[in-house]
Coordinates of C-alpha atoms and ligand atoms in Angstrom, one line a residue:
M1138 CA 16.7 26.0 -40.0
L1139 CA 18.6 22.6 -39.8
E1140 CA 16.6 19.5 -39.3
I1141 CA 18.5 16.2 -38.8
D1142 CA 15.9 13.4 -38.7
G1143 CA 16.6 9.8 -37.7
V1144 CA 20.1 9.8 -39.0
S1145 CA 22.4 6.8 -38.9
I1146 CA 26.0 6.8 -40.1
N1147 CA 28.3 3.8 -40.6
Y1148 CA 31.9 3.3 -41.3
G1149 CA 31.9 -0.1 -43.1
P1150 CA 30.6 -2.5 -40.4
V1151 CA 31.0 0.1 -37.6
S1152 CA 27.9 1.9 -36.6
A1153 CA 29.0 5.4 -35.5
V1154 CA 25.6 7.2 -35.2
R1155 CA 22.2 5.6 -34.7
D1156 CA 18.8 7.2 -35.3
V1157 CA 19.8 10.7 -34.2
S1158 CA 17.5 13.6 -34.6
L1159 CA 18.5 17.2 -34.0
K1160 CA 17.1 20.6 -34.8
V1161 CA 18.6 24.1 -34.9
E1162 CA 16.3 27.0 -35.2
Q1163 CA 17.3 30.4 -36.6
G1164 CA 19.2 32.6 -34.2
E1165 CA 20.0 29.8 -31.7
I1166 CA 23.3 28.5 -30.3
V1167 CA 22.9 24.8 -30.0
A1168 CA 25.6 22.7 -28.2
L1169 CA 26.3 19.2 -29.3
L1170 CA 28.1 17.4 -26.4
G1171 CA 29.4 14.0 -25.6
P1172 CA 32.6 12.0 -25.0
N1173 CA 35.2 11.1 -27.6
G1174 CA 33.9 8.8 -30.2
A1175 CA 30.2 9.7 -29.5
G1176 CA 29.6 10.5 -33.2
K1177 CA 29.6 14.3 -33.1
T1178 CA 32.1 14.9 -35.8
S1179 CA 30.4 12.2 -38.0
L1180 CA 27.1 14.0 -37.6
L1181 CA 28.5 17.4 -38.7
S1182 CA 30.4 15.7 -41.6
A1183 CA 27.1 14.1 -42.7
A1184 CA 25.3 17.5 -42.6
M1185 CA 28.0 18.9 -44.9
G1186 CA 27.7 16.0 -47.3
L1187 CA 31.2 14.6 -46.4
R1188 CA 29.8 11.3 -45.0
P1189 CA 26.9 9.3 -46.6
L1190 CA 23.8 8.6 -44.5
A1191 CA 22.9 5.0 -43.8
A1192 CA 19.4 6.2 -42.8
G1193 CA 17.5 9.4 -42.1
S1194 CA 17.3 12.8 -43.7
I1195 CA 18.9 16.3 -43.4
R1196 CA 17.0 19.4 -44.3
F1197 CA 18.4 22.9 -44.4
K1198 CA 16.0 25.9 -44.7
G1199 CA 13.4 23.4 -45.6
E1200 CA 15.4 21.8 -48.5
D1201 CA 16.4 18.2 -48.6
M1202 CA 20.2 18.1 -48.6
R1203 CA 20.7 14.5 -49.5
R1204 CA 21.2 15.1 -53.2
L1205 CA 23.4 18.1 -52.8
D1206 CA 27.2 18.0 -52.8
T1207 CA 29.2 19.9 -50.2
E1208 CA 29.8 22.9 -52.3
S1209 CA 26.1 23.4 -53.0
R1210 CA 25.4 23.2 -49.3
V1211 CA 28.0 25.9 -48.6
R1212 CA 26.3 28.1 -51.3
R1213 CA 23.0 27.7 -49.5
G1214 CA 24.6 29.0 -46.3
L1215 CA 25.7 26.0 -44.4
T1216 CA 29.4 25.8 -43.3
L1217 CA 31.7 23.9 -41.0
T1218 CA 34.9 24.9 -39.2
P1219 CA 36.5 21.5 -38.8
E1220 CA 38.1 20.0 -35.8
G1221 CA 41.9 20.6 -35.8
R1222 CA 41.4 23.9 -37.7
K1223 CA 42.9 22.7 -41.0
V1224 CA 44.3 26.1 -42.1
F1225 CA 46.6 26.0 -45.1
A1226 CA 50.0 26.2 -43.5
N1227 CA 51.9 27.4 -46.5
L1228 CA 49.3 30.0 -47.6
T1229 CA 49.1 33.5 -46.0
V1230 CA 46.2 34.6 -43.9
L1231 CA 44.8 36.6 -46.8
E1232 CA 45.1 33.6 -49.1
N1233 CA 43.3 31.3 -46.6
L1234 CA 40.5 33.8 -46.3
D1235 CA 40.3 34.1 -50.1
L1236 CA 39.8 30.3 -50.3
G1237 CA 36.9 30.6 -47.8
A1238 CA 35.1 32.7 -50.4
A1239 CA 35.7 30.2 -53.2
T1240 CA 32.0 29.3 -53.5
R1241 CA 30.7 32.8 -54.1
A1242 CA 31.0 35.5 -56.7
R1243 CA 33.9 37.9 -56.1
G1244 CA 32.1 41.3 -55.9
A1245 CA 32.8 44.5 -53.9
D1246 CA 31.4 42.8 -50.8
F1247 CA 34.4 40.4 -50.9
H1248 CA 36.6 43.2 -49.6
A1249 CA 34.0 44.3 -47.2
D1250 CA 33.9 40.8 -45.8
I1251 CA 37.7 40.6 -45.4
E1252 CA 37.5 43.9 -43.5
M1253 CA 34.7 42.4 -41.3
C1254 CA 37.0 39.5 -40.5
F1255 CA 39.8 41.8 -39.6
E1256 CA 37.4 43.8 -37.4
L1257 CA 36.3 40.6 -35.6
F1258 CA 39.9 39.4 -35.4
P1259 CA 42.3 42.3 -35.3
I1260 CA 45.3 40.0 -34.9
L1261 CA 44.6 38.5 -38.3
A1262 CA 44.9 42.0 -39.9
E1263 CA 48.3 42.3 -38.3
R1264 CA 49.3 38.9 -39.6
R1265 CA 47.6 39.1 -43.0
H1266 CA 50.8 38.4 -44.9
Q1267 CA 52.1 35.7 -42.6
T1268 CA 51.6 32.0 -43.4
G1269 CA 48.9 30.0 -41.6
G1270 CA 51.6 27.7 -40.3
S1271 CA 53.4 30.5 -38.5
L1272 CA 50.3 31.5 -36.4
S1273 CA 49.7 30.3 -32.8
G1274 CA 47.0 27.7 -32.1
G1275 CA 44.5 30.4 -31.1
E1276 CA 45.3 32.5 -34.1
Q1277 CA 44.8 29.5 -36.4
Q1278 CA 41.5 28.8 -34.8
M1279 CA 40.5 32.4 -35.4
L1280 CA 41.6 32.1 -39.0
A1281 CA 39.6 28.9 -39.5
I1282 CA 36.5 30.6 -38.2
A1283 CA 37.1 33.7 -40.3
R1284 CA 37.7 31.5 -43.4
S1285 CA 34.3 29.9 -42.7
L1286 CA 32.7 33.3 -42.4
M1287 CA 34.0 34.3 -45.9
S1288 CA 31.4 31.9 -47.4
R1289 CA 28.7 34.1 -45.8
P1290 CA 27.0 31.3 -43.9
S1291 CA 23.7 31.6 -42.1
L1292 CA 24.4 28.5 -40.1
L1293 CA 28.0 28.0 -38.8
M1294 CA 28.9 24.5 -37.4
L1295 CA 32.0 24.6 -35.2
D1296 CA 33.8 21.3 -34.3
E1297 CA 35.7 21.7 -31.0
P1298 CA 36.9 25.2 -31.5
S1299 CA 38.6 25.3 -28.1
L1300 CA 40.6 22.1 -28.5
G1301 CA 44.2 22.5 -27.4
L1302 CA 43.9 26.2 -26.6
A1303 CA 45.0 28.0 -23.4
P1304 CA 42.1 28.9 -21.1
R1305 CA 42.4 32.7 -21.9
I1306 CA 42.2 32.0 -25.6
V1307 CA 39.2 29.7 -25.1
G1308 CA 37.4 32.5 -23.3
Q1309 CA 38.1 34.8 -26.3
I1310 CA 36.8 32.2 -28.8
F1311 CA 33.6 31.7 -26.8
R1312 CA 33.1 35.4 -26.5
L1313 CA 33.4 35.6 -30.3
I1314 CA 30.9 32.9 -30.8
R1315 CA 28.4 34.9 -28.7
D1316 CA 29.2 38.0 -30.8
L1317 CA 28.5 36.1 -34.0
R1318 CA 25.0 35.4 -32.8
Q1319 CA 24.5 39.1 -32.5
R1320 CA 25.5 39.3 -36.2
D1321 CA 22.5 37.1 -37.2
L1322 CA 24.5 33.8 -37.3
T1323 CA 23.0 30.6 -36.1
I1324 CA 25.5 28.2 -34.5
L1325 CA 25.8 24.5 -33.9
L1326 CA 28.8 24.0 -31.6
V1327 CA 30.5 20.7 -30.8
E1328 CA 32.5 20.9 -27.6
Q1329 CA 34.2 18.9 -24.9
N1330 CA 34.2 22.0 -22.7
A1331 CA 30.6 21.4 -21.7
H1332 CA 30.5 23.4 -18.6
E1333 CA 31.5 26.7 -20.3
V1334 CA 29.3 26.2 -23.3
L1335 CA 26.2 25.5 -21.4
R1336 CA 26.4 29.0 -19.9
F1337 CA 25.6 30.6 -23.2
A1338 CA 24.0 27.9 -25.4
D1339 CA 20.2 27.9 -25.8
R1340 CA 19.7 24.2 -26.2
A1341 CA 21.9 21.1 -26.0
Y1342 CA 22.1 17.6 -27.2
V1343 CA 24.2 14.9 -25.7
L1344 CA 25.5 12.0 -27.8
S1345 CA 27.1 8.9 -26.4
T1346 CA 28.2 5.9 -28.3
G1347 CA 26.2 7.1 -31.3
E1348 CA 22.9 7.7 -29.6
C1349 CA 21.2 10.8 -28.4
R1350 CA 20.9 10.7 -24.5
Y1351 CA 19.6 14.2 -23.9
S1352 CA 17.9 17.0 -25.9
G1353 CA 16.5 20.1 -24.3
P1354 CA 17.4 23.5 -22.8
A1355 CA 21.1 24.0 -21.9
A1356 CA 20.1 25.3 -18.5
R1357 CA 18.2 22.1 -17.6
L1358 CA 21.2 20.0 -18.6
Q1359 CA 23.4 22.1 -16.4
E1360 CA 21.0 21.5 -13.5
A1361 CA 21.0 17.8 -14.2
G1362 CA 24.7 17.7 -13.5
A1363 CA 24.9 14.4 -11.7
L1364 CA 22.8 12.6 -14.3
M1365 CA 24.9 13.9 -17.1
Q1366 CA 28.3 13.5 -15.5
A1367 CA 28.4 9.9 -16.7
Y1368 CA 28.1 11.1 -20.4
I1369 CA 30.1 14.3 -20.3
G1370 CA 32.3 13.7 -17.4
E1371 CA 32.9 17.3 -16.2
L1372 CA 29.7 18.9 -15.2
Ligands
ATP2112 P1 35.9 13.0 -31.1 O1 35.5 14.1 -30.1 O2 36.9 12.1 -30.6 O3 36.1 13.5 -32.5 P2 33.2 12.3 -32.0 O4 32.1 12.4 -31.0 O5 33.3 13.5 -32.9 O6 34.5 12.1 -31.2 P3 33.3 10.6 -34.3 O7 34.7 11.2 -34.6 O8 32.2 11.0 -35.1 O9 33.1 11.0 -32.7 O10 33.4 9.0 -34.2 C1 32.3 8.2 -33.9 C2 32.7 6.8 -34.1 O11 33.0 6.5 -35.5 C3 33.9 6.3 -33.3 O12 33.6 5.0 -32.8 C4 35.0 6.3 -34.3 O13 36.0 5.4 -33.9 C5 34.3 5.9 -35.5 N1 35.0 6.5 -36.7 C6 35.1 7.9 -36.9 N2 35.8 8.1 -38.1 C7 36.0 6.8 -38.6 C8 36.7 6.4 -39.8 N3 37.2 7.2 -40.7 N4 36.8 5.0 -40.0 C9 36.2 4.2 -39.1 N5 35.6 4.5 -38.0 C10 35.5 5.9 -37.7

């Protein structure tokens, strides 16, 4: 579904990602792991068209993404829930969700999708008229994911959804990610919380200092704990 092939990304003279290839097949949960500064966020940003490629190509559902702007990629079913959530603090929950649907026509299914979000996240239904800024960290993360779902993605990329959340809430977010797969969503998940994620991911990639150090089944990475400890630090 998503094919990242030989991608390099630079920030001026700084090389952030070098010759990285990554595939996500339909229905998979793929974990993208690695320490701070490894290049994970840069790779997701490039997939969305938010960072230019210095080399390589990105295909989604067989189509070359390089000439498409971010909005066109979202329309084709690719979306990103960014690191740090980035909910609109002064807008209500409903207004945030409304903005998530900005790339699509507003038909009857718009309301059905709002209801689907409220079914997935009952707390958001309770808080629908509250502003994003008044929500807790966990609720903001739920809102950020729900906002992404409003664009009707087929591939959802999540950048560190557990960052800064209490362990109980992290468990809730991870359960939700597994539920989303049951709803036909394909997921590419960037996480620091490698140990938890490898329990439910199908495959994993490990980036370190801009290069791919591992790609293969999540279970095999878990078994290779000692080897990977150097890169992920917590297995
Ligand atoms: P983190 O978990 O800390 O977000 P990451 O794996 O997502 O790490 P990136 O944020 O993609 O890593 O950063 C990769 C490299 O690119 C780092 O060396 C970082 O300092 C550099 N970098 C990222 N954004 C910029 C920027 N806007 N300008 C210059 N360098 C940047």
